[in-house]
Amino acid sequence: MASSIVGGPPRSGRRPESDYRGPYLLVRPGAYRSGMSPRPTIRDVADRAGVSIATVSRVLNDRADVSVETRERVREVARAVGYSADPAARALAIQRTQLVAVVVGDNAGHRDLSLLFFGKVLAAVSRRLAHSEYEALLLEAADASVHHRFDAAIVIGVDHDDPIVLELASQGVPLVGVDVKLAGARSTYVGSDHADGVRLALAHLYARGHRRIAHVAGALNTVAGADRIAEFRREAERLGLALSDEYVRHGDFSSASGYRETCALLALPDRPTAIVAASDLMALAALQAIRDAGLQPGRDVAVVGFDDLEAAALAYPPLTTIRQDRQELGTTAAARAIELIEKPDAIPPETILPVELVVRSSSLASPG
């Protein structure tokens, strides 16, 4: 599957497409003089012709796969506004498409979770790319092959050793992993400070008097899942909590696993008084499991999630959680992809974004 990411107001009259576009289309010298209107851009031509920027690029670079009618309309508009392709730059356009692939995996077997959490990330990616005259091409991992041309790829919810990641890296495609650590020579990483999020959650619960605190972990083959469970163990030991193996349960970020593992925790003879879940979906399911056990979430068992999805504030009781800045994740990932494209000799450093504890009613009561 390939489609354009919708990350802002729709472009009137344009159709979603996976056309490749070139950035090397320049205004004809002398077309606009002092005191006249600003020089037209490729976007102006696209808007007037009712097509995408990619289609304008393909027409002005003599690509074959555009209808005769569209080709004539674009050329007529380009002539009318004084916009033309620079011959020297046209050769460069062959080397660059102005497309950045956004490869979305199934998030440990739960593709719906990827889209639920990463929706804001994808929108921010699209906006930031558009600001620099790039377009986003949304691909499933199985489709991100050499059959698509793009200048860089942003990888989300894909295992670091997924065959497509290895293939892209072997071909020298610049890669940005969002919560995915990549081994390619031209790759970098953008993610949230998962460890600090766990520390914030435990410090909050510890301050409320909780000493029997359990963790429902996410998928361990992900950076988020592995980092959070590792930090939970370290911080629990530092705080002197009595952490038994029974208090660390293995989920996969999904609500089903959150419900299942919370039920297992509540069945323990010495059940925990608080639960830190590695995702909001698991935490929301934990609230329901606590109710189904005849207990009151927030009063009998405190719950803290991770992500701050929109549903967290609407839950009953409202869910305390660790907020990730999903917009900044997307904006930064797109900026890093552009850096990798435009500065091929420089590899941007890894970027770890801060997180924030959002306290709501699900964790305010102290253990009885």
Coordinates of C-alpha atoms in Angstrom, one line a residue:
M1 CA 0.0 0.0 0.0
A2 CA 1.2 3.4 -0.8
S3 CA -0.6 6.7 -0.1
S4 CA 0.1 10.3 0.7
I5 CA 0.0 11.1 4.4
V6 CA -2.7 13.6 5.4
G7 CA -1.1 16.0 7.9
G8 CA -2.8 19.3 7.3
P9 CA -5.5 21.0 5.2
P10 CA -6.1 19.2 2.0
R11 CA -4.7 20.6 -1.2
S12 CA -7.6 21.7 -3.3
G13 CA -8.1 19.8 -6.5
R14 CA -5.2 17.4 -6.0
R15 CA -5.5 13.7 -5.9
P16 CA -3.6 11.4 -3.6
E17 CA -0.8 9.8 -5.5
S18 CA 2.7 8.3 -5.2
D19 CA 4.2 10.4 -8.0
Y20 CA 7.8 11.4 -7.6
R21 CA 8.6 15.0 -7.6
G22 CA 11.8 17.0 -8.2
P23 CA 12.9 20.1 -6.4
Y24 CA 15.1 21.4 -9.1
L25 CA 12.4 23.6 -10.9
L26 CA 13.4 27.2 -11.0
V27 CA 11.7 30.5 -11.9
R28 CA 12.7 31.8 -15.4
P29 CA 15.2 34.6 -14.8
G30 CA 13.6 38.0 -15.4
A31 CA 10.0 36.8 -15.3
Y32 CA 9.3 39.0 -12.3
R33 CA 10.9 42.4 -11.6
S34 CA 10.9 44.8 -8.7
G35 CA 7.5 46.1 -7.8
M36 CA 5.7 43.1 -9.4
S37 CA 4.1 40.1 -7.6
P38 CA 6.4 37.6 -5.9
R39 CA 8.0 35.0 -8.1
P40 CA 5.8 31.9 -8.6
T41 CA 6.6 28.6 -7.0
I42 CA 6.1 25.1 -8.0
R43 CA 3.2 25.0 -5.6
D44 CA 1.6 28.0 -7.4
V45 CA 1.7 26.0 -10.7
A46 CA 0.2 23.0 -9.0
D47 CA -2.6 24.9 -7.4
R48 CA -3.5 26.7 -10.7
A49 CA -3.3 23.5 -12.7
G50 CA -5.3 21.5 -10.1
V51 CA -2.6 18.8 -9.7
S52 CA 0.0 17.8 -7.2
I53 CA 3.5 19.3 -7.0
A54 CA 4.7 15.8 -7.9
T55 CA 2.8 15.9 -11.2
V56 CA 4.2 19.4 -12.0
S57 CA 7.7 18.1 -11.5
R58 CA 7.0 15.1 -13.7
V59 CA 5.6 17.2 -16.5
L60 CA 8.4 19.8 -16.5
N61 CA 11.1 17.0 -16.3
D62 CA 9.5 15.2 -19.3
R63 CA 8.4 12.1 -17.4
A64 CA 6.2 9.9 -19.6
D65 CA 3.5 8.7 -17.2
V66 CA 1.3 11.8 -17.2
S67 CA -1.8 12.2 -19.4
V68 CA -1.6 14.4 -22.5
E69 CA -4.4 16.6 -21.1
T70 CA -2.7 17.1 -17.8
R71 CA 0.7 17.7 -19.4
E72 CA -0.7 20.4 -21.6
R73 CA -2.5 22.1 -18.8
V74 CA 0.5 22.2 -16.5
R75 CA 2.8 23.5 -19.3
E76 CA 0.2 26.2 -20.1
V77 CA 0.0 27.3 -16.5
A78 CA 3.8 27.2 -16.2
R79 CA 4.2 29.4 -19.3
A80 CA 1.5 31.8 -18.0
V81 CA 3.3 32.5 -14.7
G82 CA 6.8 32.4 -16.1
Y83 CA 7.9 29.1 -14.4
S84 CA 10.3 26.7 -16.1
A85 CA 12.7 23.9 -15.3
D86 CA 16.4 24.8 -15.2
P87 CA 18.3 22.4 -17.6
A88 CA 21.3 21.9 -15.4
A89 CA 19.1 21.2 -12.4
R90 CA 17.0 18.7 -14.4
A91 CA 19.9 16.3 -14.4
L92 CA 20.0 16.5 -10.6
A93 CA 16.3 15.8 -10.4
I94 CA 16.9 12.3 -11.7
Q95 CA 18.9 11.7 -8.5
R96 CA 16.4 13.1 -6.1
T97 CA 12.6 12.5 -5.9
Q98 CA 11.7 14.8 -3.1
L99 CA 9.8 11.9 -1.5
V100 CA 10.4 10.6 2.0
A101 CA 9.0 7.1 2.6
V102 CA 7.3 6.6 6.0
V103 CA 7.4 2.9 6.6
V104 CA 4.9 1.8 9.2
G105 CA 5.2 -1.7 10.7
D106 CA 2.7 -3.7 12.6
N107 CA 4.0 -2.8 16.1
A108 CA 4.7 -6.3 17.3
G109 CA 1.7 -7.7 15.5
H110 CA -0.7 -4.9 16.2
R111 CA -0.8 -2.6 13.3
D112 CA -3.9 -0.8 14.7
L113 CA -1.7 0.2 17.7
S114 CA 0.9 1.8 15.4
L115 CA -1.7 3.9 13.7
L116 CA -3.5 4.8 17.0
F117 CA -0.3 6.1 18.6
F118 CA 1.5 7.3 15.6
G119 CA -1.4 9.2 13.9
K120 CA -0.1 12.5 15.3
V121 CA 3.4 11.6 14.5
L122 CA 2.6 11.0 10.9
A123 CA 0.7 14.3 10.6
A124 CA 3.7 16.2 12.0
V125 CA 6.0 14.3 9.6
S126 CA 3.9 15.4 6.7
R127 CA 3.8 19.1 7.8
R128 CA 7.5 19.3 8.4
L129 CA 8.4 17.7 5.1
A130 CA 6.0 20.0 3.2
H131 CA 7.6 23.0 4.8
S132 CA 10.9 22.0 3.0
E133 CA 9.2 21.0 -0.3
Y134 CA 9.2 17.3 0.3
E135 CA 6.3 14.9 0.3
A136 CA 5.6 11.9 2.5
L137 CA 4.9 8.5 1.0
L138 CA 3.2 6.2 3.4
L139 CA 4.2 2.5 3.0
E140 CA 3.6 -0.7 4.7
A141 CA 6.9 -2.5 5.5
A142 CA 6.2 -5.2 3.0
D143 CA 5.9 -2.5 0.2
A144 CA 9.0 -0.5 1.0
S145 CA 11.2 -2.1 -1.6
V146 CA 13.2 -0.9 -4.6
H147 CA 10.0 -0.7 -6.6
H148 CA 9.4 2.7 -4.9
R149 CA 11.8 5.6 -5.3
F150 CA 12.4 7.9 -2.4
D151 CA 15.3 9.9 -1.0
A152 CA 15.1 8.7 2.6
A153 CA 12.8 6.6 4.9
I154 CA 11.4 7.2 8.3
V155 CA 10.8 3.8 10.0
I156 CA 8.1 3.4 12.6
G157 CA 6.9 0.3 14.4
V158 CA 9.3 -1.9 12.5
D159 CA 11.8 -4.4 14.1
H160 CA 15.4 -3.2 13.7
D161 CA 16.3 -6.5 12.0
D162 CA 13.2 -6.6 9.7
P163 CA 14.4 -7.7 6.2
I164 CA 13.1 -4.4 4.6
V165 CA 15.2 -2.3 7.1
L166 CA 18.3 -4.4 6.3
E167 CA 17.6 -4.1 2.5
L168 CA 17.2 -0.3 2.7
A169 CA 20.3 0.1 4.8
S170 CA 22.3 -2.1 2.4
Q171 CA 21.4 0.1 -0.5
G172 CA 22.5 3.2 1.4
V173 CA 19.1 4.7 1.8
P174 CA 19.2 7.4 4.6
L175 CA 17.1 6.1 7.5
V176 CA 15.5 7.6 10.6
G177 CA 14.1 5.2 13.2
V178 CA 11.3 6.5 15.4
D179 CA 11.7 4.2 18.4
V180 CA 13.6 1.9 16.2
K181 CA 17.4 1.5 16.5
L182 CA 18.9 1.1 13.1
A183 CA 22.4 -0.2 12.1
G184 CA 22.7 1.5 8.7
A185 CA 25.7 3.7 8.1
R186 CA 23.4 6.6 7.2
S187 CA 20.8 6.3 9.9
T188 CA 19.8 8.0 13.1
Y189 CA 17.3 7.6 15.9
V190 CA 14.5 9.7 17.3
G191 CA 12.6 8.6 20.4
S192 CA 11.2 9.5 23.8
D193 CA 13.0 9.2 27.1
H194 CA 11.3 6.0 28.1
A195 CA 13.5 5.5 31.1
D196 CA 12.7 8.9 32.5
G197 CA 9.0 8.2 32.0
V198 CA 9.2 5.1 34.1
R199 CA 11.2 7.0 36.8
L200 CA 8.5 9.7 36.9
A201 CA 5.7 7.1 37.2
L202 CA 7.5 5.2 40.0
A203 CA 8.4 8.4 41.9
H204 CA 4.8 9.5 41.8
L205 CA 3.4 6.3 43.1
Y206 CA 6.2 6.0 45.7
A207 CA 5.3 9.5 47.0
R208 CA 1.7 8.3 47.4
G209 CA 2.9 5.5 49.6
H210 CA 2.8 2.6 47.2
R211 CA 5.5 -0.1 47.8
R212 CA 3.9 -3.0 46.0
I213 CA 4.1 -1.8 42.4
A214 CA 3.8 -4.0 39.4
H215 CA 4.6 -3.5 35.8
V216 CA 2.8 -4.7 32.7
A217 CA 5.5 -4.6 30.0
G218 CA 5.2 -3.9 26.3
A219 CA 6.7 -6.0 23.5
L220 CA 10.3 -6.6 24.4
N221 CA 11.4 -6.6 20.7
T222 CA 10.7 -2.9 20.7
V223 CA 12.8 -0.1 22.0
A224 CA 9.9 1.2 24.1
G225 CA 9.1 -2.1 25.6
A226 CA 12.7 -3.1 26.4
D227 CA 13.7 0.3 27.8
R228 CA 10.7 0.6 30.0
I229 CA 10.9 -2.8 31.6
A230 CA 14.7 -2.5 32.1
E231 CA 14.3 0.9 33.8
F232 CA 11.4 -0.4 35.9
R233 CA 13.6 -3.1 37.4
R234 CA 16.5 -0.7 38.0
E235 CA 14.3 2.0 39.6
A236 CA 12.4 -0.4 41.7
E237 CA 15.6 -1.8 43.1
R238 CA 16.9 1.7 43.7
L239 CA 13.7 2.6 45.6
G240 CA 14.0 -0.6 47.7
L241 CA 10.7 -2.0 46.4
A242 CA 10.0 -5.7 47.0
L243 CA 9.9 -6.7 43.4
S244 CA 9.1 -10.3 42.7
D245 CA 9.0 -11.9 39.3
E246 CA 5.2 -12.1 39.7
Y247 CA 5.0 -8.3 39.7
V248 CA 6.5 -8.1 36.2
R249 CA 4.1 -9.2 33.6
H250 CA 4.7 -9.5 29.8
G251 CA 2.2 -7.8 27.5
D252 CA 2.5 -6.5 24.0
F253 CA 1.0 -2.9 24.3
S254 CA -2.5 -4.2 23.4
S255 CA -5.6 -3.8 25.5
A256 CA -6.1 -7.6 25.4
S257 CA -2.7 -8.2 27.0
G258 CA -3.3 -5.4 29.5
Y259 CA -6.5 -6.9 30.7
R260 CA -5.1 -10.5 30.8
E261 CA -2.0 -9.5 32.8
T262 CA -3.9 -7.3 35.2
C263 CA -6.2 -10.1 36.0
A264 CA -3.2 -12.3 36.8
L265 CA -1.8 -9.6 39.1
L266 CA -5.1 -9.2 40.9
A267 CA -5.2 -13.0 41.5
L268 CA -2.0 -12.9 43.5
P269 CA -2.3 -13.6 47.2
D270 CA -0.4 -10.3 47.9
R271 CA -1.7 -8.3 45.0
P272 CA 0.0 -5.0 44.0
T273 CA -1.5 -1.7 45.1
A274 CA -0.3 0.0 41.9
I275 CA 0.3 -0.9 38.3
V276 CA 2.6 0.9 35.8
A277 CA 1.5 -0.2 32.3
A278 CA 3.8 0.3 29.3
S279 CA 1.0 1.8 27.2
D280 CA -2.2 3.6 27.7
L281 CA -4.2 0.9 26.0
M282 CA -2.9 -1.7 28.5
A283 CA -3.6 0.8 31.3
L284 CA -7.2 1.5 30.2
A285 CA -7.8 -2.3 30.0
A286 CA -6.3 -2.5 33.5
L287 CA -8.9 -0.1 34.8
Q288 CA -11.6 -2.4 33.5
A289 CA -10.0 -5.5 34.9
I290 CA -9.9 -3.9 38.3
R291 CA -13.6 -3.1 38.1
D292 CA -14.4 -6.6 36.9
A293 CA -12.6 -7.9 40.0
G294 CA -15.0 -5.9 42.2
L295 CA -12.4 -3.3 43.1
Q296 CA -12.3 0.4 42.4
P297 CA -9.5 1.6 40.1
G298 CA -7.7 4.6 41.6
R299 CA -8.8 3.8 45.1
D300 CA -8.0 0.1 45.6
V301 CA -5.4 -0.2 42.8
A302 CA -3.6 2.8 41.3
V303 CA -2.8 2.7 37.6
V304 CA -0.4 4.7 35.5
G305 CA -0.1 4.4 31.7
F306 CA 2.3 5.6 29.1
D307 CA 1.6 7.7 25.9
D308 CA -1.2 10.1 26.9
L309 CA -3.6 9.0 24.1
E310 CA -6.7 11.1 23.8
A311 CA -8.8 8.4 25.5
A312 CA -6.7 8.7 28.7
A313 CA -8.4 11.9 29.9
L314 CA -11.8 10.5 29.0
A315 CA -11.4 7.3 31.0
Y316 CA -13.2 6.5 34.3
P317 CA -11.3 7.4 36.4
P318 CA -9.2 9.7 34.2
L319 CA -5.9 8.0 33.6
T320 CA -2.6 9.2 35.0
T321 CA 0.0 8.7 32.3
I322 CA 3.4 9.6 30.8
R323 CA 2.9 12.0 27.9
Q324 CA 5.0 11.7 24.9
D325 CA 5.3 14.7 22.5
R326 CA 4.1 12.9 19.4
Q327 CA 4.1 16.1 17.3
E328 CA 7.7 16.7 18.2
L329 CA 8.6 13.1 17.4
G330 CA 7.2 13.6 13.9
T331 CA 8.7 17.0 13.4
T332 CA 12.1 15.9 14.5
A333 CA 12.1 12.7 12.5
A334 CA 11.2 14.6 9.3
A335 CA 13.9 17.2 10.0
R336 CA 16.5 14.5 10.5
A337 CA 15.5 12.8 7.3
I338 CA 15.9 16.1 5.4
E339 CA 19.4 16.6 7.0
L340 CA 20.4 13.1 5.9
I341 CA 19.3 13.9 2.3
E342 CA 20.8 17.4 2.0
K343 CA 23.9 16.8 4.1
P344 CA 25.0 13.3 3.0
D345 CA 28.4 13.6 4.8
A346 CA 26.9 14.5 8.2
I347 CA 25.0 12.0 10.3
P348 CA 22.7 13.7 12.8
P349 CA 23.0 12.6 16.4
E350 CA 20.4 10.5 18.2
T351 CA 17.6 12.6 19.6
I352 CA 15.9 11.7 22.9
L353 CA 12.8 13.8 23.6
P354 CA 11.6 14.6 27.1
V355 CA 8.4 13.2 28.5
E356 CA 6.0 14.5 31.1
L357 CA 4.0 13.0 34.0
V358 CA 0.3 13.9 33.7
V359 CA -1.5 13.2 37.0
R360 CA -5.2 12.3 37.0
S361 CA -7.5 10.5 39.3
S362 CA -6.4 6.9 38.5
S363 CA -3.4 7.3 40.9
L364 CA -4.3 9.8 43.5
A365 CA -5.4 7.6 46.3
S366 CA -2.8 6.2 48.8
P367 CA -2.8 2.5 49.6
G368 CA -5.2 1.6 52.3

